[in-house]
CSV table of C-alpha atoms and ligand atoms in Angstrom, one decimal:
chain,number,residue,atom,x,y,z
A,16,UNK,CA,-4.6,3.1,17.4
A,17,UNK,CA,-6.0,6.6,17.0
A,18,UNK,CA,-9.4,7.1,18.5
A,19,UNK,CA,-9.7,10.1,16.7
A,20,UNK,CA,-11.7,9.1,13.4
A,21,UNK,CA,-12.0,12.7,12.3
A,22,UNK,CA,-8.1,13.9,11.2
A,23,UNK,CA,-7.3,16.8,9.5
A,24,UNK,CA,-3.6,15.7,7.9
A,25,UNK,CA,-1.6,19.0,7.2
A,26,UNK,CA,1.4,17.5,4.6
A,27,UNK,CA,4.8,18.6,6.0
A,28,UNK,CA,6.2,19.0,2.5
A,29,UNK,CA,3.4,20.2,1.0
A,30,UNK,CA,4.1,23.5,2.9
A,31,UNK,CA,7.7,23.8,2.2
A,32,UNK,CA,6.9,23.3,-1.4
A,33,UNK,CA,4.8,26.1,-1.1
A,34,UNK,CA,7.0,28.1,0.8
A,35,UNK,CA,9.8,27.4,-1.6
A,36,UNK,CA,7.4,28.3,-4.8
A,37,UNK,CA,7.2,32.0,-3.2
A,38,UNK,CA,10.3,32.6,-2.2
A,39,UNK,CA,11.4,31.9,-5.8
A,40,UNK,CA,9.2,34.9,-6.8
A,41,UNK,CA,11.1,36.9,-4.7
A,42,UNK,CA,14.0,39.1,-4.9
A,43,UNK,CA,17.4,37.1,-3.0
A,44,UNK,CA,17.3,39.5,-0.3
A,45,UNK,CA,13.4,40.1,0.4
A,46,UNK,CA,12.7,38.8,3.7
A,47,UNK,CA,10.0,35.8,4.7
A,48,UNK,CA,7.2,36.5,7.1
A,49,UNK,CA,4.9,33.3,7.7
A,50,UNK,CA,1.7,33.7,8.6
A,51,UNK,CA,0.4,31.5,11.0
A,52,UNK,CA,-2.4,33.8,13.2
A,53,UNK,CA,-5.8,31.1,13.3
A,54,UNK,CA,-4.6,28.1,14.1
A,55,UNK,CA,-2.2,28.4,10.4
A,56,UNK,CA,-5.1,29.2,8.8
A,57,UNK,CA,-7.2,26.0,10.7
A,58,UNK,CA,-4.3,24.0,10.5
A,59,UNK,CA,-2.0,23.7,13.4
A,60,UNK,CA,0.3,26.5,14.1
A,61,UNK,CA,3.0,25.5,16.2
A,62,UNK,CA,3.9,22.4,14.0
A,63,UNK,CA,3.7,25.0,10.9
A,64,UNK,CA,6.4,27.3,12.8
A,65,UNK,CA,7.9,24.1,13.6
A,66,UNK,CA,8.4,22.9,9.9
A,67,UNK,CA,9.3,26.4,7.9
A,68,UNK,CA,11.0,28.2,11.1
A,69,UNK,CA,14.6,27.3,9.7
A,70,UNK,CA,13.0,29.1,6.0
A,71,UNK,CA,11.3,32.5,7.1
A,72,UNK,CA,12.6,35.8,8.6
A,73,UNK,CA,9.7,36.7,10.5
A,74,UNK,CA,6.1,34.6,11.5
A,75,UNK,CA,2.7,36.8,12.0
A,76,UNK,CA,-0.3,35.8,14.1
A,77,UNK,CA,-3.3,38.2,15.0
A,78,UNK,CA,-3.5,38.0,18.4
A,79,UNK,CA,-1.3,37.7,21.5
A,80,UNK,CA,-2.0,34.7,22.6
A,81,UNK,CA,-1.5,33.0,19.6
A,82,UNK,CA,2.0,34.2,19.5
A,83,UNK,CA,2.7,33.5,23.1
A,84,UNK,CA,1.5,29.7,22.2
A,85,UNK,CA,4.6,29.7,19.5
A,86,UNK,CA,7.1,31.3,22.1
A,87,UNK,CA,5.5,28.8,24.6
A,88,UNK,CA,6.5,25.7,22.1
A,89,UNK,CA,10.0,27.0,21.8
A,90,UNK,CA,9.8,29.0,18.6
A,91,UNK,CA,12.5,31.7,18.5
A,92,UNK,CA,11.9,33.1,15.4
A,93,UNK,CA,10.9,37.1,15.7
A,94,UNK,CA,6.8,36.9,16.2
A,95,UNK,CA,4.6,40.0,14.7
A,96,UNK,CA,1.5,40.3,16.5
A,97,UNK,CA,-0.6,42.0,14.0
A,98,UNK,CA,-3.4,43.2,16.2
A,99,UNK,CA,-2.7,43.5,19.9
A,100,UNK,CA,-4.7,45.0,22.4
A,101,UNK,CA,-3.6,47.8,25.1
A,102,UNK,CA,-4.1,45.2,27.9
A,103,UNK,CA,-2.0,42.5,26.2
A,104,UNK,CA,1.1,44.6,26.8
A,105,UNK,CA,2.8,43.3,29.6
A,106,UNK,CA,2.2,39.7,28.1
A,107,UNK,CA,3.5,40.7,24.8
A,108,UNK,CA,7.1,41.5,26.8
A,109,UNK,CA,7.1,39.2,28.7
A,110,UNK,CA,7.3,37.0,25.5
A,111,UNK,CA,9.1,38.9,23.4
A,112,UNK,CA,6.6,39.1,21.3
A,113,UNK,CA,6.5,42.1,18.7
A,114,UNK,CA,4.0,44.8,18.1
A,115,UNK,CA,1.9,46.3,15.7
A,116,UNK,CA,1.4,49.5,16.8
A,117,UNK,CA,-1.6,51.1,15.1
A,118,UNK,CA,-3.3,54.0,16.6
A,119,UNK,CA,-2.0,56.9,19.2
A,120,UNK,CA,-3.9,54.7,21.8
A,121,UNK,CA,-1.6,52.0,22.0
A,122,UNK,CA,1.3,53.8,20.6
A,123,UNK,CA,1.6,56.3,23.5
A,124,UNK,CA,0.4,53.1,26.0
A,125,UNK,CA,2.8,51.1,24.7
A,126,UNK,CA,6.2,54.4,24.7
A,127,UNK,CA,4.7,54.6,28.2
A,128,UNK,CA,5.1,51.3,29.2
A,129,UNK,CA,8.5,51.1,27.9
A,130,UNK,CA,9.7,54.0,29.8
A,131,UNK,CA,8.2,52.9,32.7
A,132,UNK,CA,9.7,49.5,32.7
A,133,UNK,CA,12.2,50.4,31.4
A,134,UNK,CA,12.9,48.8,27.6
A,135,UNK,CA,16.0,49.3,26.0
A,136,UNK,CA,15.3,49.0,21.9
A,137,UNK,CA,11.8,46.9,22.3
A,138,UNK,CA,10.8,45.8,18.9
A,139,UNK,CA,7.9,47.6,17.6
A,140,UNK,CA,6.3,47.6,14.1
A,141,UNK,CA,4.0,50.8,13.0
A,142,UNK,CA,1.1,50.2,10.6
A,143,UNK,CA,-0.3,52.5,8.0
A,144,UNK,CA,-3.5,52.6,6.6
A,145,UNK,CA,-3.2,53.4,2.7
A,146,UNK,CA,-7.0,52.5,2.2
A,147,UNK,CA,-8.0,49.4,3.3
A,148,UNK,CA,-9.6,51.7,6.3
A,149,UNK,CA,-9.6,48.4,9.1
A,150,UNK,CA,-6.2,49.5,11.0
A,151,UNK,CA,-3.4,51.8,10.8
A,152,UNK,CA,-1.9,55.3,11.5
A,153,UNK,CA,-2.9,57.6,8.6
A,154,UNK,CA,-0.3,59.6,6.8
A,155,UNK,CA,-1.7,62.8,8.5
A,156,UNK,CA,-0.3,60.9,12.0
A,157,UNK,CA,3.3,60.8,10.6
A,158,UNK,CA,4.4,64.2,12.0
A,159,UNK,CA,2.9,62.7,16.0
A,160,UNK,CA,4.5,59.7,15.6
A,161,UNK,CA,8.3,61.0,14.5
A,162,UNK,CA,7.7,63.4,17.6
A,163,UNK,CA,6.9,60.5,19.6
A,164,UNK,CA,9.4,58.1,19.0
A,165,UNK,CA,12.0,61.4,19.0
A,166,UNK,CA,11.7,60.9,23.0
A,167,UNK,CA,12.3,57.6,23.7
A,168,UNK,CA,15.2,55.1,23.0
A,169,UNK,CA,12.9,52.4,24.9
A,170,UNK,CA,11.8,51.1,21.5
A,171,UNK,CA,12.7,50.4,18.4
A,172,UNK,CA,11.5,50.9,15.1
A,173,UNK,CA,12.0,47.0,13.2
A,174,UNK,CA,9.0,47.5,10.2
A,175,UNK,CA,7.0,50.0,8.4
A,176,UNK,CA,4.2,48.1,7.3
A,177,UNK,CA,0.5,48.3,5.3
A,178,UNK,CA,-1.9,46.1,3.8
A,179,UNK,CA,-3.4,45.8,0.3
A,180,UNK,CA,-7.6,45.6,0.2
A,181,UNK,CA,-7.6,44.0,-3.3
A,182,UNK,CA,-4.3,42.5,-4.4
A,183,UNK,CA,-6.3,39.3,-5.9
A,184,UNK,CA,-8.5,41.3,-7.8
A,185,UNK,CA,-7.0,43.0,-11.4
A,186,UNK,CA,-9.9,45.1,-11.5
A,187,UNK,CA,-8.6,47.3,-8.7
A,188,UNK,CA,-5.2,47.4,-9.6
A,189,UNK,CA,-5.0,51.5,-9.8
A,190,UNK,CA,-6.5,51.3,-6.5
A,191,UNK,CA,-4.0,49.0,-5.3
A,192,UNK,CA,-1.0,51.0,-7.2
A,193,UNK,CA,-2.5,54.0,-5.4
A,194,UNK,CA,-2.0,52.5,-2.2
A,195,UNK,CA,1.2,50.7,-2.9
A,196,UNK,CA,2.9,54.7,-4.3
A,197,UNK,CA,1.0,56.0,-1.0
A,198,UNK,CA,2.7,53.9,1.4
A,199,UNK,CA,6.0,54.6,-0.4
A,200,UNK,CA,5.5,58.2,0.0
A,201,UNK,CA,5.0,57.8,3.8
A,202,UNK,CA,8.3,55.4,4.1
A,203,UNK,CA,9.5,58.3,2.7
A,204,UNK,CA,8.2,60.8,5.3
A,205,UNK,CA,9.3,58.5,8.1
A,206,UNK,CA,12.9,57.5,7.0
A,207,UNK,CA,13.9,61.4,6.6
A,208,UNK,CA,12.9,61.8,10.1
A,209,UNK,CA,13.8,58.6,11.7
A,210,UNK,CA,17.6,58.5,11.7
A,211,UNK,CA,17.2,54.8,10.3
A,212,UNK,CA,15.3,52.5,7.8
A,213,UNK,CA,13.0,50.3,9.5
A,214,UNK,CA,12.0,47.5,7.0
A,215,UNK,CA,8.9,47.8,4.7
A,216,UNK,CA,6.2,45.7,3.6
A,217,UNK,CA,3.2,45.5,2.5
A,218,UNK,CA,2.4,42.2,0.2
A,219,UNK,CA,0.3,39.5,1.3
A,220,UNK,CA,0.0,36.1,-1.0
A,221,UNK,CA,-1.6,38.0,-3.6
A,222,UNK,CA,0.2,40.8,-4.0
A,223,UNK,CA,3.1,38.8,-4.0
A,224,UNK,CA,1.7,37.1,-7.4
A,225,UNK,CA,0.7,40.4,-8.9
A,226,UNK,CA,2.9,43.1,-7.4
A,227,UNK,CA,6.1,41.9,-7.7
A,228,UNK,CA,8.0,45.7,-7.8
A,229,UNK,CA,6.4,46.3,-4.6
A,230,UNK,CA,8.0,43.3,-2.5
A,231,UNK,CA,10.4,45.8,-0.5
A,232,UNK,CA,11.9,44.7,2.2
A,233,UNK,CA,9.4,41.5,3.5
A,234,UNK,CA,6.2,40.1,2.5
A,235,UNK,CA,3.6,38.0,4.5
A,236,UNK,CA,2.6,34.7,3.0
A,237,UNK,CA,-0.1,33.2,4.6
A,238,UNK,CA,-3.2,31.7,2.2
A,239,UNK,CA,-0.2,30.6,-0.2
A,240,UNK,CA,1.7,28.6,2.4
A,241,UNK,CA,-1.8,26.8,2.3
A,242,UNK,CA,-1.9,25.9,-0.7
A,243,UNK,CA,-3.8,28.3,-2.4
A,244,UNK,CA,-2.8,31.9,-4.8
A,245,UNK,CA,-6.3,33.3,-4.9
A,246,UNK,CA,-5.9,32.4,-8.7
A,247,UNK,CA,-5.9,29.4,-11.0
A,248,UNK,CA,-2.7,29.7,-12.3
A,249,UNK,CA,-1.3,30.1,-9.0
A,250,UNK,CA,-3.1,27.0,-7.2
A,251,UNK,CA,-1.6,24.5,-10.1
A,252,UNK,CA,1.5,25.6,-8.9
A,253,UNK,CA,1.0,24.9,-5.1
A,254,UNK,CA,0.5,21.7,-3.1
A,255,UNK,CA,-2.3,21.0,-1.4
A,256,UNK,CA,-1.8,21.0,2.6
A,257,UNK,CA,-5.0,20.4,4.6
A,258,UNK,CA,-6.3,16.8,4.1
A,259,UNK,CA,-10.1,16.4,5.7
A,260,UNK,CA,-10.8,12.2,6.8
A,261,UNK,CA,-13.0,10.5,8.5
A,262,UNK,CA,-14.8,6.9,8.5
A,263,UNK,CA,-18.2,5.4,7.8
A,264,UNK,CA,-20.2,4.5,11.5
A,265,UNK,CA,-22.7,3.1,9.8
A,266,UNK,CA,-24.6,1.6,7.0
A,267,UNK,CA,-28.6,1.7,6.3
A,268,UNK,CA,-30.9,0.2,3.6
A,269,UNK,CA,-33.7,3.0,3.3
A,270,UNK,CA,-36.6,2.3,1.6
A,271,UNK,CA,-38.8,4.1,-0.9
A,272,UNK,CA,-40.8,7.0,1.4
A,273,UNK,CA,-38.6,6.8,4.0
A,274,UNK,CA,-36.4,9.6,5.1
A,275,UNK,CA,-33.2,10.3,6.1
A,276,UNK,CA,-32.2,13.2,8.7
A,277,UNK,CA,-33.5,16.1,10.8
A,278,UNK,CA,-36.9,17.6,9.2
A,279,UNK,CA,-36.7,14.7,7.2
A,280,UNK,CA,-35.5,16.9,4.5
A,281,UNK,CA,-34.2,13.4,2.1
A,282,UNK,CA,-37.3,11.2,0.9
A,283,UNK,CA,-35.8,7.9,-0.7
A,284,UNK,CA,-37.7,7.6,-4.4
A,285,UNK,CA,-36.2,4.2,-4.5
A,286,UNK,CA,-34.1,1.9,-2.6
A,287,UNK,CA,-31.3,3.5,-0.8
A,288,UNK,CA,-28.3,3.1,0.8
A,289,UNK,CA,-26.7,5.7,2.9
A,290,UNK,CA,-23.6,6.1,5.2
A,291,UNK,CA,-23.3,8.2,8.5
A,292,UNK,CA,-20.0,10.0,8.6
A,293,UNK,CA,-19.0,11.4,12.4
A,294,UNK,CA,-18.7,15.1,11.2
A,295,UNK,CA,-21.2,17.8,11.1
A,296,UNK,CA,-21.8,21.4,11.3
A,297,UNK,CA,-20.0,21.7,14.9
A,298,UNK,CA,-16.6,20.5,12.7
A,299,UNK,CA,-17.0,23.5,10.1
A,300,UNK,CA,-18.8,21.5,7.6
A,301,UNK,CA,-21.7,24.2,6.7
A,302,UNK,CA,-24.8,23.2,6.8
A,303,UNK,CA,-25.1,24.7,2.9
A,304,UNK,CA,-23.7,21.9,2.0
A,305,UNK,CA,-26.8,19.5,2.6
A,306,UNK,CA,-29.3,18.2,0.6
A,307,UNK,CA,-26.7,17.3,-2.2
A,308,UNK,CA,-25.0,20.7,-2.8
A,309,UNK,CA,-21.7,19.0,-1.0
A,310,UNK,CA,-20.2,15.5,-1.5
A,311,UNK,CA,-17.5,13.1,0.2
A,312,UNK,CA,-15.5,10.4,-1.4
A,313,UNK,CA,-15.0,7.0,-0.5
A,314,UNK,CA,-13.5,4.2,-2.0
A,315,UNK,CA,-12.5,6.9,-5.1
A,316,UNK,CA,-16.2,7.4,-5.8
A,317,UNK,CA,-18.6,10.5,-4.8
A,318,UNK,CA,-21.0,10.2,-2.4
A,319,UNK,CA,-23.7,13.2,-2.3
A,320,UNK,CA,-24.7,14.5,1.3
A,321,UNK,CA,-28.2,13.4,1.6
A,322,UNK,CA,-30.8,15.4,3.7
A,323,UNK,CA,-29.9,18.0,6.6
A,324,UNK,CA,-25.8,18.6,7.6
A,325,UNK,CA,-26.3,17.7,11.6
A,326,UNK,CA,-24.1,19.0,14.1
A,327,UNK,CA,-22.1,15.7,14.8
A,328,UNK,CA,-22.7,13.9,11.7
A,329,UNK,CA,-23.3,13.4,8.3
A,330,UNK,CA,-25.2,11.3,5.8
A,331,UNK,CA,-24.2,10.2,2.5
A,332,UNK,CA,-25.6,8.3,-0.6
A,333,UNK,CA,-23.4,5.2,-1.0
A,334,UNK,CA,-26.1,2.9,-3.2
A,335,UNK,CA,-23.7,2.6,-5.7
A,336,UNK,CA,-20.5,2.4,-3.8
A,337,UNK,CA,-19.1,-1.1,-2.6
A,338,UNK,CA,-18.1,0.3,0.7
A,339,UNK,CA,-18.6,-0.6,4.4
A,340,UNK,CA,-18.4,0.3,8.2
A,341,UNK,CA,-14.7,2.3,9.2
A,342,UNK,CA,-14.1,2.5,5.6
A,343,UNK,CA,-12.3,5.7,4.9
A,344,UNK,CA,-14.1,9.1,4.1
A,345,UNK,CA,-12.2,11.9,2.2
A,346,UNK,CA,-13.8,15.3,3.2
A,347,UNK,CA,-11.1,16.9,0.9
A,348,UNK,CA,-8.2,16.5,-0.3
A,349,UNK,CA,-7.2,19.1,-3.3
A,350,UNK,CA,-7.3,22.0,-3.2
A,351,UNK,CA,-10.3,22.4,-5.6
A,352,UNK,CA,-12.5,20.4,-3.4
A,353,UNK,CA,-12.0,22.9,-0.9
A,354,UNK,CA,-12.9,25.9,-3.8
A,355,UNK,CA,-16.1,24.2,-4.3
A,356,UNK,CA,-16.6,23.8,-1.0
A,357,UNK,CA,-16.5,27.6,-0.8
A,358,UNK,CA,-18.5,28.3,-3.6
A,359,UNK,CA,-21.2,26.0,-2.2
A,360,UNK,CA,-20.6,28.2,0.6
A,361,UNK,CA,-20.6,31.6,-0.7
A,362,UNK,CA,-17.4,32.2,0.4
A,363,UNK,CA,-13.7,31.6,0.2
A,364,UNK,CA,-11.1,29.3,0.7
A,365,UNK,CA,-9.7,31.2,3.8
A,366,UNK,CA,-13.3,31.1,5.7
A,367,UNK,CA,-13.5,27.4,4.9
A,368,UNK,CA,-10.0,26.2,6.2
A,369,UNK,CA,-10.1,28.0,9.0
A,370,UNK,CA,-13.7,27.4,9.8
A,371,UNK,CA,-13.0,23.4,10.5
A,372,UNK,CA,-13.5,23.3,14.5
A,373,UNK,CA,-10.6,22.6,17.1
A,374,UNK,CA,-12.6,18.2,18.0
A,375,UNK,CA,-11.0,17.8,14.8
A,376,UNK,CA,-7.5,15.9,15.7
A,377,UNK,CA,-4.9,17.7,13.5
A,378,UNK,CA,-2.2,15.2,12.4
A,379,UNK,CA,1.1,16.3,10.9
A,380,UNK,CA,2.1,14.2,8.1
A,381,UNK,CA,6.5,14.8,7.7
B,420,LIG,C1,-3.8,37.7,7.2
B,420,LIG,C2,-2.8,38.8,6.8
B,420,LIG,C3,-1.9,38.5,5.8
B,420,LIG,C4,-1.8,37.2,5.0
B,420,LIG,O1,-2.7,37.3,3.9
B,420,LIG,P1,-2.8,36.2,2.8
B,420,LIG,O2,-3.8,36.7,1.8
B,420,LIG,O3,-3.3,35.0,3.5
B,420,LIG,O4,-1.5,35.9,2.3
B,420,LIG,C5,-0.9,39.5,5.5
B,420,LIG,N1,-0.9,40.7,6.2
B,420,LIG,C6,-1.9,41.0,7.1
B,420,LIG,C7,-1.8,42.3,7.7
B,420,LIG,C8,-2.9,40.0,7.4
B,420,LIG,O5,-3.8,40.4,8.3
């Protein structure tokens, strides 16, 4: 039996499905990077890379150690670490792991390093910032970087790469074409110098929806693996992945004046029955959500959250639900739960999925 009452299921197929509905956007040849930095975006990385390694080209993750867990649970597949740190060097080559190189700082550490060590052909990926402003060389850094890499056969140039600021949002789209024709003009720049054509890309989920022309060489799917396109249309399309469970602990007849939670925050106005759930605000479930703005489901019927969200636990209105201890409790499990979720939230779908706290078991439904 699972002591573990609080699951998060992640659906096997679900993400496939999703993978598959992309990749039939896509041009035959344009390549597959995964994105899997977070946890899979809360959800459980290695088993991700586990289920769509034999379907993608390429997986991203932020940090270093998130891609030396993958090469750590046997994942082969090449591994873009999209934001390393000068210090994480010897530890990204040591797992073949696969840079993003972003500023002169690393750049020159990293051309350094593989001199020193020596590297034959190390993998590297440059990023350019075409207006997002976070990280990236700048197209006034291309003539430093050709003369950089014009020394050294220690690395290798595998992408060119850049990310979109507002490829969900239509409003911006001559912003976005801007940066889109930008970063084409620096491909440009680079490939006349280079001696070779490093792949491009630049389109995450969204872009992929709305930029179709600009898919290049690769694009990065991450919040769409998930289940979700950052649009209506989109979501219909996709399967939800992340399932949130848990049981009822306990049952209480409250009585009129009586109050349920911290700062007594719900006053019963008439006989009352509640149910404590074992998840709270330390599992990612916001404490915006209290006082009735969020709800659970059990036994197909919604059940408000009464009074304060507490850090372990919750309490829900059941007074009209036949229901009763270790019945099941469904957090979410669509994804438009998890948009209202957010928009009880003030915030997205991405903050919400990978807000939900490592004590929650993940369990991979194939
Ligand atoms: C997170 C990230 C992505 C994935 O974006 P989605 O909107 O989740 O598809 C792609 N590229 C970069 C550089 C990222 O940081």
């Amino acid at each position: 039996m699972n002591n573990h009452v609080t699951v998060l299921e992640i659906d096997a197929n679900a993400v496939l499905h999703n993978l598959t509905y992309f990749k039939q956007k896509l041009a035959p040849k344009t390549k597959v990077l995964a994105v899997v930095k977070a946890f899979g975006y809360g959800s459980e990385a290695v088993e991700i890379a586990k289920i769509v390694e034999n379907t993608v080209d390429y997986f991203a993750v932020a940090y270093c150690g998130e891609g030396v867990q993958l090469r750590e649970a046997g994942i082969k597949t090449p591994i873009l670490v999209l934001h390393p740190q000068i210090q994480n060097i010897p530890e990204i080559v040591k797992n073949r792991l696969e840079p993003n190189l972003y500023n002169f700082q690393i750049f020159d550490t990293f051309l350094k390093y593989a001199d020193e060590a020596p590297l034959m052909n190390y993998p590297i990926h440059l990023k350019f910032n075409t207006g997002l402003n976070r990280l990236g060389f700048w197209h006034t850094d291309v003539p430093n970087i050709l003369a950089g890499l014009k020394t050294s056969n220690n690395v290798k140039v595998v992408s060119l790469f850049s990310h979109l600021a507002a490829s969900e949002d239509l409003r911006e789209q001559e912003f976005t074409v801007n940066q889109i024709n930008n970063f084409a003009y620096i491909v440009k720049q680079m490939y006349e110098h280079m001696g070779y054509e490093p792949m491009i890309h630049i389109l995450n989920t969204s872009g992929v929806v709305n930029y179709p022309n600009a898919q290049f060489d690769m694009v990065r799917v991450g919040i769409g693996l998930y289940g979700f396109g950052n649009d209506e249309k989109e979501t219909v399309n996709l399967k939800n992945t992340h399932t949130l469970k848990s049981i009822i602990s306990q049952i209480n007849i409250i009585q009129p004046g009586e109050t349920v939670g911290y700062n007594r925050a719900f006053v019963a106005s008439k006989v009352t029955k509640s149910a404590t759930i074992p998840i709270g605000h330390a599992d990612g479930i916001s404490r915006k959500l209290g006082n009735k703005e969020g709800f659970v489901i059990i036994n197909n019927q919604t059940a408000p959250i009464i009074g304060n969200v507490c850090m372990d636990m919750i309490m829900v209105d059941v007074t009209t639900i036949d229901c009763r201890v270790t019945d099941e409790v469904v957090l979410f499990n669509h994804q438009q739960q998890v948009e209202y979720i957010a928009h009880k939230c003030e915030t997205i779908p991405y903050e919400v999925l990978t807000g939900l706290s490592q004590r929650i078991k993940r369990v991979v439904k194939r």
